[in-house]
Coordinates of C-alpha atoms and ligand atoms in Angstrom, one line a residue:
Chain A
X1 CA 0.0 0.0 -0.1
X2 CA 3.1 2.2 -0.2
X3 CA 3.8 1.8 -3.9
X4 CA 2.8 3.3 -7.2
X5 CA -0.8 5.0 -7.1
X6 CA -0.6 5.1 -3.3
X7 CA 2.6 7.2 -3.0
X8 CA 0.7 10.2 -4.3
X9 CA -2.2 9.5 -2.0
X10 CA 0.2 9.4 1.2
X11 CA 1.8 12.8 0.2
X12 CA -1.2 14.6 -0.6
X13 CA -3.1 13.3 2.5
X14 CA -0.1 14.3 4.5
X15 CA 0.1 17.9 3.2
X16 CA -3.6 18.2 3.4
X17 CA -3.9 17.1 7.0
X18 CA -1.2 19.2 8.3
X19 CA -3.0 22.1 6.7
X20 CA -6.4 21.1 7.9
X21 CA -4.8 21.1 11.5
X22 CA -3.5 24.5 11.3
X23 CA -6.6 26.1 9.5
X24 CA -8.9 24.0 11.7
X25 CA -7.4 25.8 14.7
X26 CA -8.7 29.1 13.6
X27 CA -12.0 27.5 12.3
X28 CA -12.8 26.2 15.8
X29 CA -11.3 29.6 17.4
X30 CA -13.4 31.6 15.3
X31 CA -16.5 29.5 15.4
X32 CA -16.5 29.3 11.6
X33 CA -17.7 25.7 11.5
X34 CA -20.4 26.4 9.2
X35 CA -18.5 28.1 6.5
X36 CA -15.9 25.4 6.7
X37 CA -18.7 23.0 6.0
X38 CA -20.5 25.0 3.4
X39 CA -17.6 25.9 1.2
X40 CA -16.4 22.6 0.2
X41 CA -19.8 21.3 -0.1
X42 CA -20.8 24.1 -2.6
X43 CA -17.4 23.8 -4.2
X44 CA -18.4 20.4 -5.0
X45 CA -20.6 22.2 -7.7
X46 CA -17.4 23.6 -9.2
X47 CA -16.1 20.2 -9.6
X48 CA -19.2 19.1 -11.4
X49 CA -18.9 22.3 -13.6
X50 CA -15.2 21.5 -14.4
X51 CA -16.2 17.9 -15.4
X52 CA -18.8 19.2 -17.7
X53 CA -16.5 21.6 -19.4
X54 CA -13.5 19.0 -19.4
X55 CA -11.5 20.8 -17.0
X56 CA -9.5 19.9 -14.1
X57 CA -11.7 19.2 -11.1
X58 CA -9.4 21.0 -8.6
X59 CA -9.7 24.1 -10.7
X60 CA -13.4 24.0 -10.6
X61 CA -13.3 23.3 -7.0
X62 CA -11.0 26.0 -6.3
X63 CA -12.8 28.7 -8.2
X64 CA -16.2 28.0 -6.7
X65 CA -14.8 27.7 -3.1
X66 CA -12.9 31.1 -3.4
X67 CA -16.0 32.8 -5.0
X68 CA -18.1 31.3 -1.9
X69 CA -15.7 32.5 0.6
X70 CA -15.6 36.0 -0.9
X71 CA -19.3 36.1 -1.1
X72 CA -19.8 35.0 2.4
X73 CA -17.1 37.3 3.8
X74 CA -18.3 40.4 1.9
X75 CA -22.1 39.9 2.7
X76 CA -21.7 38.7 6.2
X77 CA -21.7 41.3 8.8
X78 CA -19.6 41.5 12.1
X79 CA -18.8 37.9 12.3
X80 CA -22.5 36.9 11.8
X81 CA -22.6 35.1 8.5
X82 CA -24.8 32.0 9.1
X83 CA -27.5 33.3 6.9
X84 CA -25.3 34.4 3.9
X85 CA -23.4 31.0 4.3
X86 CA -26.6 29.0 4.2
X87 CA -27.6 30.8 1.0
X88 CA -24.3 30.5 -0.7
X89 CA -24.5 26.7 0.2
X90 CA -28.0 26.3 -1.3
X91 CA -27.0 28.4 -4.3
X92 CA -24.0 26.3 -5.0
X93 CA -25.8 23.0 -4.4
X94 CA -28.5 24.2 -6.9
X95 CA -25.9 24.8 -9.5
X96 CA -24.2 21.4 -8.6
X97 CA -27.5 19.5 -9.0
X98 CA -27.8 21.3 -12.6
X99 CA -24.3 20.4 -13.5
X100 CA -24.5 16.9 -12.5
X101 CA -27.6 16.3 -14.4
X102 CA -25.9 17.4 -17.5
X103 CA -22.8 15.3 -16.8
X104 CA -22.2 12.2 -18.5
X105 CA -19.6 11.3 -15.8
X106 CA -19.9 7.8 -14.4
X107 CA -21.5 7.8 -11.1
X108 CA -18.4 6.5 -9.0
X109 CA -16.5 9.6 -9.9
X110 CA -19.1 11.7 -8.2
X111 CA -19.3 9.5 -5.4
X112 CA -15.5 9.9 -5.0
X113 CA -15.9 13.6 -4.9
X114 CA -18.4 13.5 -2.2
X115 CA -16.8 10.7 0.1
X116 CA -13.1 10.6 -1.1
X117 CA -11.2 8.2 -2.9
X118 CA -7.9 6.6 -1.8
X119 CA -6.6 6.4 -5.3
X120 CA -8.2 9.6 -6.3
X121 CA -4.9 11.7 -6.7
X122 CA -2.8 11.9 -9.9
X123 CA 0.9 12.8 -10.1
X124 CA -0.1 16.0 -11.8
X125 CA -2.0 17.2 -8.8
X126 CA 0.9 16.8 -6.3
X127 CA 2.7 20.1 -7.3
X128 CA -0.3 22.4 -7.2
X129 CA -1.6 20.8 -3.9
X130 CA 1.8 21.3 -2.2
X131 CA 2.2 24.8 -3.8
X132 CA -1.2 25.8 -2.4
X133 CA -0.6 24.4 1.0
X134 CA 2.7 26.2 1.4
X135 CA 0.8 29.6 0.4
X136 CA -2.0 28.8 2.9
X137 CA 0.5 28.0 5.7
X138 CA 2.5 31.2 4.8
X139 CA -0.8 33.3 4.9
X140 CA -1.7 31.9 8.3
X141 CA 1.7 32.5 9.7
X142 CA 1.5 36.1 8.3
X143 CA -1.9 36.8 9.8
X144 CA -1.4 34.8 13.0
X145 CA -1.4 37.7 15.6
X146 CA -4.1 39.9 14.2
X147 CA -6.2 36.9 13.3
X148 CA -6.0 35.7 16.8
X149 CA -6.8 39.2 18.2
X150 CA -9.7 39.6 16.0
X151 CA -11.0 36.2 16.7
X152 CA -10.7 36.4 20.6
X153 CA -11.6 40.0 21.4
X154 CA -12.8 41.6 18.0
X155 CA -13.8 45.0 19.5
X156 CA -10.3 45.4 21.0
X157 CA -8.7 44.3 17.5
X158 CA -10.7 47.1 15.8
X159 CA -9.7 49.6 18.4
X160 CA -6.0 48.8 17.7
X161 CA -6.4 49.2 14.0
X162 CA -6.9 45.6 13.0
X163 CA -9.4 45.5 10.0
X164 CA -11.7 42.7 11.2
X165 CA -13.7 42.5 8.1
X166 CA -10.7 42.2 5.9
X167 CA -9.2 39.7 8.2
X168 CA -12.4 37.9 8.1
X169 CA -12.3 37.6 4.2
X170 CA -8.6 36.8 3.9
X171 CA -9.3 33.9 6.5
X172 CA -12.2 32.5 4.5
X173 CA -10.3 32.6 1.3
X174 CA -7.5 30.6 2.9
X175 CA -10.2 28.2 4.3
X176 CA -11.6 28.0 0.6
X177 CA -8.3 27.1 -0.8
X178 CA -7.4 24.6 2.0
X179 CA -10.8 22.8 1.7
X180 CA -10.9 22.8 -2.1
X181 CA -7.6 20.8 -2.2
X182 CA -8.7 18.6 0.2
X183 CA -11.8 17.5 -1.6
X184 CA -10.2 14.9 -4.1
X185 CA -8.7 12.9 -1.1
X186 CA -11.4 12.8 1.7
X187 CA -14.4 14.1 -0.1
X188 CA -16.6 17.2 0.0
X189 CA -18.8 15.9 2.7
X190 CA -16.1 15.0 5.2
X191 CA -13.2 17.5 4.9
X192 CA -15.2 19.4 7.3
X193 CA -14.5 16.6 9.9
X194 CA -10.7 17.1 9.5
X195 CA -11.0 20.8 10.0
X196 CA -13.1 20.3 13.2
X197 CA -12.3 17.1 14.8
X198 CA -8.4 17.4 15.5
X199 CA -8.4 21.1 16.6
X200 CA -11.3 20.6 18.9
X201 CA -9.7 17.6 20.4
X202 CA -6.4 19.5 20.7
X203 CA -8.1 22.1 23.0
X204 CA -8.7 19.4 25.6
X205 CA -5.1 18.8 25.9
X206 CA -3.4 22.0 26.1
X207 CA -4.0 25.7 27.3
X208 CA -1.5 27.2 25.0
X209 CA -2.4 28.4 21.3
X210 CA 0.8 27.4 19.7
X211 CA 0.9 24.0 21.4
X212 CA -2.8 23.4 20.3
X213 CA -2.0 24.1 16.7
X214 CA 0.9 21.7 16.7
X215 CA -1.3 19.1 18.5
X216 CA -4.1 19.7 16.0
X217 CA -1.8 19.0 13.1
X218 CA -0.5 15.8 14.8
X219 CA -4.1 14.5 15.4
X220 CA -5.1 15.3 11.8
X221 CA -1.9 13.7 10.4
X222 CA -2.6 10.5 12.7
X223 CA -6.4 10.4 11.6
X224 CA -5.6 10.6 8.0
X225 CA -2.7 8.1 8.0
X226 CA -4.9 5.6 10.0
X227 CA -7.8 6.3 7.6
X228 CA -5.8 5.6 4.5
X229 CA -4.4 2.4 5.8
X230 CA -7.8 1.3 7.0
X231 CA -9.4 2.2 3.8
X232 CA -6.8 0.4 1.9
X233 CA -7.2 -2.7 4.0
X234 CA -11.0 -2.8 4.2
X235 CA -11.9 -1.3 0.9
X236 CA -14.4 0.9 2.8
X237 CA -14.5 4.6 1.9
X238 CA -11.7 6.6 3.4
X239 CA -14.3 9.4 4.3
X240 CA -15.8 7.0 6.7
X241 CA -12.7 6.5 8.6
X242 CA -11.7 10.1 8.4
X243 CA -15.2 11.1 9.8
X244 CA -15.3 8.5 12.5
X245 CA -11.7 8.8 13.7
X246 CA -11.9 12.7 14.0
X247 CA -15.1 12.3 16.1
X248 CA -13.4 9.5 18.1
X249 CA -10.2 11.9 18.7
X250 CA -12.6 14.5 19.8
X251 CA -14.3 12.1 22.2
X252 CA -11.0 11.2 23.7
X253 CA -10.0 14.7 24.3
X254 CA -13.3 15.5 26.1
X255 CA -12.8 12.3 28.2
X256 CA -9.3 13.4 29.1
X257 CA -10.3 16.7 30.0
X258 CA -13.0 15.5 32.3
X259 CA -10.6 13.1 33.9
X260 CA -8.1 15.8 34.5
X261 CA -10.7 17.9 36.2
X262 CA -11.9 15.4 38.5
X263 CA -8.4 14.4 39.5
X264 CA -7.2 18.0 40.2
X265 CA -10.4 20.1 40.9
X266 CA -8.5 22.8 42.7
X267 CA -5.8 23.6 39.9
X268 CA -6.6 24.8 36.5
X269 CA -4.2 23.8 34.0
Chain B
X1 CA 5.7 48.7 34.8
X2 CA 7.9 51.8 35.5
X3 CA 6.6 54.2 38.1
X4 CA 6.0 57.5 36.6
X5 CA 4.3 58.8 39.5
X6 CA 4.5 62.5 39.6
X7 CA 2.2 65.3 40.4
X8 CA -0.5 66.3 37.7
X9 CA 0.9 69.6 36.5
X10 CA -1.3 72.0 35.1
X11 CA 0.8 72.8 32.1
X12 CA 1.1 69.2 31.0
X13 CA -1.0 69.0 27.7
X14 CA -4.2 67.0 28.0
X15 CA -4.0 63.4 26.9
X16 CA -7.5 63.8 25.3
X17 CA -9.7 66.7 24.2
X18 CA -13.1 66.1 22.8
X19 CA -14.2 69.2 21.0
X20 CA -17.9 69.8 20.0
X21 CA -18.5 66.2 18.9
X22 CA -21.9 65.7 17.4
X23 CA -23.0 62.1 16.3
X24 CA -26.1 61.0 14.5
X25 CA -26.9 57.5 14.0
X26 CA -29.9 56.1 12.0
X27 CA -31.2 59.6 11.7
X28 CA -31.1 60.3 15.4
X29 CA -28.7 62.7 17.2
X30 CA -27.2 60.6 19.9
X31 CA -24.5 63.1 21.1
X32 CA -24.9 66.8 20.5
X33 CA -21.8 69.2 21.1
X34 CA -20.0 67.0 23.7
X35 CA -16.8 68.8 24.8
X36 CA -14.4 67.9 27.6
X37 CA -10.8 67.3 28.3
X38 CA -8.8 64.6 30.4
X39 CA -5.5 65.4 32.1
X40 CA -2.6 63.0 32.2
X41 CA -3.1 60.6 35.2
X42 CA -6.6 61.7 36.1
X43 CA -9.5 59.5 36.7
X44 CA -12.6 60.5 34.8
X45 CA -16.1 59.0 35.2
X46 CA -18.4 58.9 32.0
X47 CA -21.9 58.6 33.6
X48 CA -25.2 58.1 31.9
X49 CA -28.0 55.8 32.0
X50 CA -28.6 53.1 29.2
X51 CA -28.6 54.4 25.8
X52 CA -27.1 57.7 26.9
X53 CA -24.3 57.3 24.2
X54 CA -21.5 56.2 26.4
X55 CA -20.2 53.5 24.1
X56 CA -20.9 55.7 21.1
X57 CA -18.6 58.5 22.6
X58 CA -15.8 56.0 23.5
X59 CA -16.2 54.7 19.8
X60 CA -15.6 58.2 18.7
X61 CA -12.6 58.7 20.8
X62 CA -11.1 55.4 19.6
X63 CA -11.5 56.5 16.0
X64 CA -14.2 53.7 15.3
X65 CA -16.9 56.3 14.7
X66 CA -16.6 59.3 12.8
X67 CA -18.4 62.4 14.4
X68 CA -20.6 64.3 12.2
X69 CA -19.0 67.5 13.6
X70 CA -16.3 68.3 16.1
X71 CA -13.1 66.4 16.6
X72 CA -11.1 64.4 19.0
X73 CA -7.4 65.2 19.9
X74 CA -5.6 62.4 21.5
X75 CA -2.1 63.1 23.2
X76 CA -1.7 66.3 20.9
X77 CA -2.4 64.1 17.8
X78 CA -5.8 64.7 15.8
X79 CA -4.7 62.2 13.0
X80 CA -5.7 58.4 13.2
X81 CA -2.4 57.2 14.8
X82 CA -4.1 57.1 18.2
X83 CA -4.3 53.6 18.4
X84 CA -1.3 53.0 20.4
X85 CA -1.7 55.5 23.0
X86 CA -5.1 54.3 24.1
X87 CA -5.9 51.1 26.1
X88 CA -9.5 49.9 25.5
X89 CA -11.4 47.5 27.6
X90 CA -14.9 46.9 25.8
X91 CA -18.4 46.5 27.3
X92 CA -19.1 42.9 26.3
X93 CA -16.3 40.6 26.0
X94 CA -17.2 36.9 25.6
X95 CA -14.4 34.5 26.1
X96 CA -15.0 30.9 25.2
X97 CA -14.3 28.6 28.1
X98 CA -13.0 25.9 25.8
X99 CA -10.5 28.2 24.1
X100 CA -7.1 27.2 24.7
X101 CA -5.7 30.4 25.7
X102 CA -4.3 31.3 29.2
X103 CA -4.5 34.6 31.1
X104 CA -1.0 35.3 30.2
X105 CA -1.4 34.6 26.5
X106 CA -4.3 37.1 26.4
X107 CA -2.1 39.8 28.1
X108 CA 0.8 39.0 25.6
X109 CA -1.5 39.7 22.7
X110 CA -1.9 43.3 24.1
X111 CA 1.6 43.9 23.3
X112 CA 1.8 42.9 19.7
X113 CA -1.7 41.4 18.7
X114 CA -2.1 44.0 16.1
X115 CA 1.1 43.3 14.1
X116 CA 1.4 40.6 11.5
X117 CA 3.5 37.5 11.9
X118 CA 3.9 35.2 14.8
X119 CA 5.0 36.2 18.3
X120 CA 8.5 35.3 19.3
X121 CA 9.0 34.3 22.8
X122 CA 11.6 36.2 24.7
X123 CA 12.6 37.1 28.2
X124 CA 11.6 40.6 27.7
X125 CA 8.1 39.5 26.7
X126 CA 7.7 37.2 29.4
X127 CA 8.8 39.6 32.2
X128 CA 6.7 42.3 30.7
X129 CA 3.6 39.9 31.0
X130 CA 4.6 39.1 34.5
X131 CA 5.0 42.7 35.3
X132 CA 1.3 43.5 34.1
X133 CA 0.1 40.3 36.0
X134 CA 1.5 41.7 39.2
X135 CA 0.1 45.3 38.4
X136 CA -3.4 43.9 38.2
X137 CA -3.0 41.3 41.0
X138 CA -3.7 38.5 38.5
X139 CA -0.6 36.2 39.3
X140 CA -2.9 33.6 41.1
X141 CA -4.7 32.8 37.8
X142 CA -2.0 33.7 35.3
X143 CA -1.9 30.2 34.0
X144 CA -5.6 29.5 33.9
X145 CA -7.7 29.4 30.9
X146 CA -9.2 33.1 30.4
X147 CA -12.6 31.6 29.5
X148 CA -13.2 29.8 32.8
X149 CA -12.2 32.9 35.1
X150 CA -14.9 35.0 36.9
X151 CA -16.1 38.3 35.6
X152 CA -13.7 40.3 37.8
X153 CA -10.8 38.1 37.1
X154 CA -11.4 38.4 33.4
X155 CA -11.7 42.2 34.0
X156 CA -8.2 42.3 35.5
X157 CA -6.8 40.2 32.5
X158 CA -8.3 42.7 30.1
X159 CA -7.0 45.6 32.0
X160 CA -3.5 44.1 31.9
X161 CA -4.0 43.5 28.1
X162 CA -4.9 47.1 27.6
X163 CA -2.0 48.6 29.9
X164 CA 1.0 46.2 28.5
X165 CA 1.3 48.6 25.4
X166 CA 1.9 51.4 27.8
X167 CA -0.9 53.6 26.7
X168 CA -1.4 57.0 28.2
X169 CA -5.2 56.9 28.2
X170 CA -7.2 53.7 29.5
X171 CA -10.8 53.7 28.3
X172 CA -13.3 51.1 30.0
X173 CA -16.8 50.7 28.9
X174 CA -19.0 49.6 31.9
X175 CA -16.4 47.4 33.5
X176 CA -18.5 47.2 36.7
X177 CA -21.8 46.2 34.9
X178 CA -21.6 42.6 35.7
X179 CA -19.6 42.6 39.0
X180 CA -20.8 42.2 42.4
X181 CA -20.3 45.2 44.8
X182 CA -17.0 43.8 46.2
X183 CA -15.3 42.8 42.9
X184 CA -16.5 46.2 41.5
X185 CA -14.7 48.0 44.5
X186 CA -11.6 46.0 43.9
X187 CA -11.6 47.0 40.2
X188 CA -12.1 50.6 41.1
X189 CA -9.3 50.7 43.5
X190 CA -7.1 48.8 41.1
X191 CA -7.7 51.5 38.3
X192 CA -7.3 54.3 40.7
X193 CA -3.9 53.0 41.7
X194 CA -3.0 52.6 37.9
X195 CA -4.0 56.2 37.4
X196 CA -1.9 57.6 40.1
X197 CA 1.1 55.4 40.2
X198 CA 1.7 54.9 36.6
X199 CA 0.4 58.4 35.5
X200 CA -2.3 56.7 33.1
X201 CA -5.4 58.6 32.7
X202 CA -8.6 56.6 33.0
X203 CA -11.9 57.3 31.4
X204 CA -14.5 54.8 32.8
X205 CA -18.1 54.6 31.7
X206 CA -20.8 53.5 34.3
X207 CA -24.6 53.9 34.8
X208 CA -23.9 54.3 38.4
X209 CA -21.7 56.9 39.7
X210 CA -21.7 56.3 43.5
X211 CA -19.1 53.5 43.4
X212 CA -16.9 56.0 41.8
X213 CA -17.2 59.0 43.8
X214 CA -14.2 58.4 46.0
X215 CA -11.9 58.1 43.2
X216 CA -13.3 60.4 40.4
X217 CA -11.3 63.6 39.7
X218 CA -13.7 64.6 37.1
X219 CA -17.0 63.6 35.8
X220 CA -18.6 63.7 32.3
X221 CA -22.4 63.4 32.8
X222 CA -24.3 62.4 29.7
X223 CA -27.9 62.9 29.4
X224 CA -30.2 63.7 26.5
X225 CA -27.3 63.6 24.1
X226 CA -25.5 66.4 25.9
X227 CA -22.8 66.4 28.3
X228 CA -21.7 68.3 31.4
X229 CA -18.2 68.1 32.4
X230 CA -16.2 69.1 35.4
X231 CA -15.5 67.9 39.0
X232 CA -18.4 66.2 40.9
X233 CA -19.2 69.3 42.9
X234 CA -19.5 71.3 39.6
X235 CA -21.5 68.9 37.7
X236 CA -23.6 66.8 40.2
X237 CA -26.0 69.9 40.9
X238 CA -29.6 70.4 40.7
X239 CA -29.3 73.3 38.2
X240 CA -26.7 71.7 36.0
X241 CA -28.5 68.3 35.6
X242 CA -31.8 69.9 35.3
X243 CA -30.5 71.8 32.2
X244 CA -29.0 68.7 31.0
X245 CA -32.1 66.5 31.2
X246 CA -34.2 69.5 30.1
X247 CA -36.5 68.8 33.0
X248 CA -36.3 69.5 36.7
X249 CA -34.3 66.9 38.7
X250 CA -33.1 67.1 42.1
X251 CA -29.6 66.0 43.5
X252 CA -29.8 64.8 47.0
X253 CA -26.8 63.8 49.2
X254 CA -27.6 61.0 51.6
X255 CA -24.8 60.2 53.7
X256 CA -22.0 59.8 51.2
X257 CA -24.2 58.8 48.5
X258 CA -25.7 60.9 45.8
X259 CA -29.1 60.4 44.3
X260 CA -30.4 62.1 41.3
X261 CA -34.2 62.3 41.4
X262 CA -36.5 63.4 38.4
X263 CA -39.1 65.6 39.2
X264 CA -42.8 64.7 38.3
X265 CA -43.6 63.9 34.8
X266 CA -40.2 63.2 33.5
X267 CA -40.9 60.7 30.7
X268 CA -37.7 58.7 31.3
X269 CA -38.0 58.6 35.0
X270 CA -38.6 54.8 35.2
X271 CA -35.4 54.3 33.2
X272 CA -33.5 56.8 35.4
X273 CA -34.8 54.9 38.4
X274 CA -34.0 51.5 36.9
X275 CA -30.5 52.6 36.2
X276 CA -29.8 53.5 39.7
X277 CA -29.2 57.1 38.9
X278 CA -32.0 58.2 40.8
X279 CA -35.7 57.5 41.8
X280 CA -38.8 59.3 40.8
X281 CA -40.4 61.7 43.1
X282 CA -44.3 61.5 43.4
Ligands
ADP301 N1 -25.4 51.8 14.7 C1 -26.3 52.4 15.3 N2 -27.3 52.9 14.6 C2 -28.4 53.5 15.3 N3 -28.6 53.7 16.5 C3 -27.5 53.3 17.2 C4 -26.4 52.6 16.7 N4 -25.5 52.4 17.8 C5 -26.1 52.8 18.8 N5 -27.2 53.5 18.5 C6 -28.2 54.1 19.5 O1 -27.4 55.2 20.1 C7 -27.9 55.3 21.4 C8 -26.7 55.3 22.4 O2 -26.2 53.9 22.4 P1 -24.8 53.6 23.4 O3 -23.8 54.4 22.9 O4 -24.6 52.2 23.0 O5 -25.4 54.0 24.7 P2 -24.9 53.5 26.1 O6 -23.6 52.8 25.7 O7 -24.7 54.8 27.0 O8 -25.7 52.4 26.9 C9 -28.9 54.1 21.7 O9 -30.3 54.6 21.6 C10 -28.8 53.3 20.7 O10 -30.0 52.5 20.3
MG302 MG1 -22.8 50.9 26.4

């Protein structure tokens, strides 16, 4: 399971998991779980459109995801963007339904886009994925402090000259790029789990933001690696394993936090 | 923090001058021709009932709200480079209890949270955070998650967060609103100490002035969109407040407390009473 086709999958999955761990930390910190769900799901329509036009699916995903992010970020106000997010999702799903009905694509390919496909990565996709991952991580590193400040105390951030709205849009675009490139591996429906489960679990183990980010990355990597191996061995969809393992990691985190509290009620770690 | 305690000298320029500020929001005039000044190291109470425009005025001072008329001069600079010389503790800060962030991490963000890039751990940074923790008496919960701290403890952390960039003016929006009497007294004592020992001017909004009477150098009283500013003796008087409310009100001194009481027929008397600013007479 480490040869040929599979090498690409391992490499891309590793890159994607590391990125999901980092971006996911801010998704959870900012409470942006809904956009993190809606953007890749809606972007699925982009893949369908690309398919129809005979273009690369990743390109269609990326374009739709970035447009969705810009729409949600621009129209959403003061961190409240649940309604625009829902409408963006609905609009893109509607387009997706149309494109799929026109598509001559065989069913399994669509299924793979939704739920992921272990062998879904081609060599030509390696370089763009790695490049985009580096760009996303660089963007997060660059924005780290003002993004944290505006996530935690938005009014103070504004008062100190941080443009919260621009920060929001920039973050959503990074989120869009990060989720779009993850779709071919874990599928549109389950990327979300990789962006939420590991960072949410990481919060139970540490009180320090940088440690939480590193832990989040580590849990995401472990989840994805274990999921690929399990999927390969069982022939079950990789999305199933990513989803259940992410939730499981979160469950362990909660149990750990509860156990720690019960043991040392007086000290807060 | 270095002790810069020194007497407030009359010829030292004001850290803040609000000049004829008028603000209309949604077609309604919220503030009209508000003017006052704040001297370095002084303690000023911004008093007004709910909806009087306290938050709006603080947002104007921070440069987050443009006044329709008038201007705000911060530490001698009317431009928008005022962000660094003002520390701000907003009215409602919701800190997620599940957020992996300790009190000291949030304080550290006050130092450089607005700059791009990642924070580099350093001895100077740590000792500066420790200094702030000591200044607000927060060492005890320095390593606890901010989200699980009590209201008073969070208030201290936010004050330290605002102080670490060494502002000359500290703005606090209703910091006492959700605190019990005792925690409120502690916060007031702490802020008074900061103003005098560190020579940082404090402007604090509240709907109840009594807890502030012992420490306030000056008061800015907001009512009906207008403001009266001066010492408490100058402002908290029957004639001045009646003029401000546009309706007869009475100022009563009972022991060491002040009650502002609306005369009969004041439309907003119930609100005045509910806010603790006063009670209605017959
Ligand atoms: N963006 C806005 N648009 C319209 N009216 C506003 C806006 N913000 C505040 N107001 C109104 O301005 C008045 C003063 O509000 P505020 O400054 O928050 O009062 P305070 O802080 O003293 O309770 C209130 O009546 C409020 O409804
Ligand atoms: Mg207010």
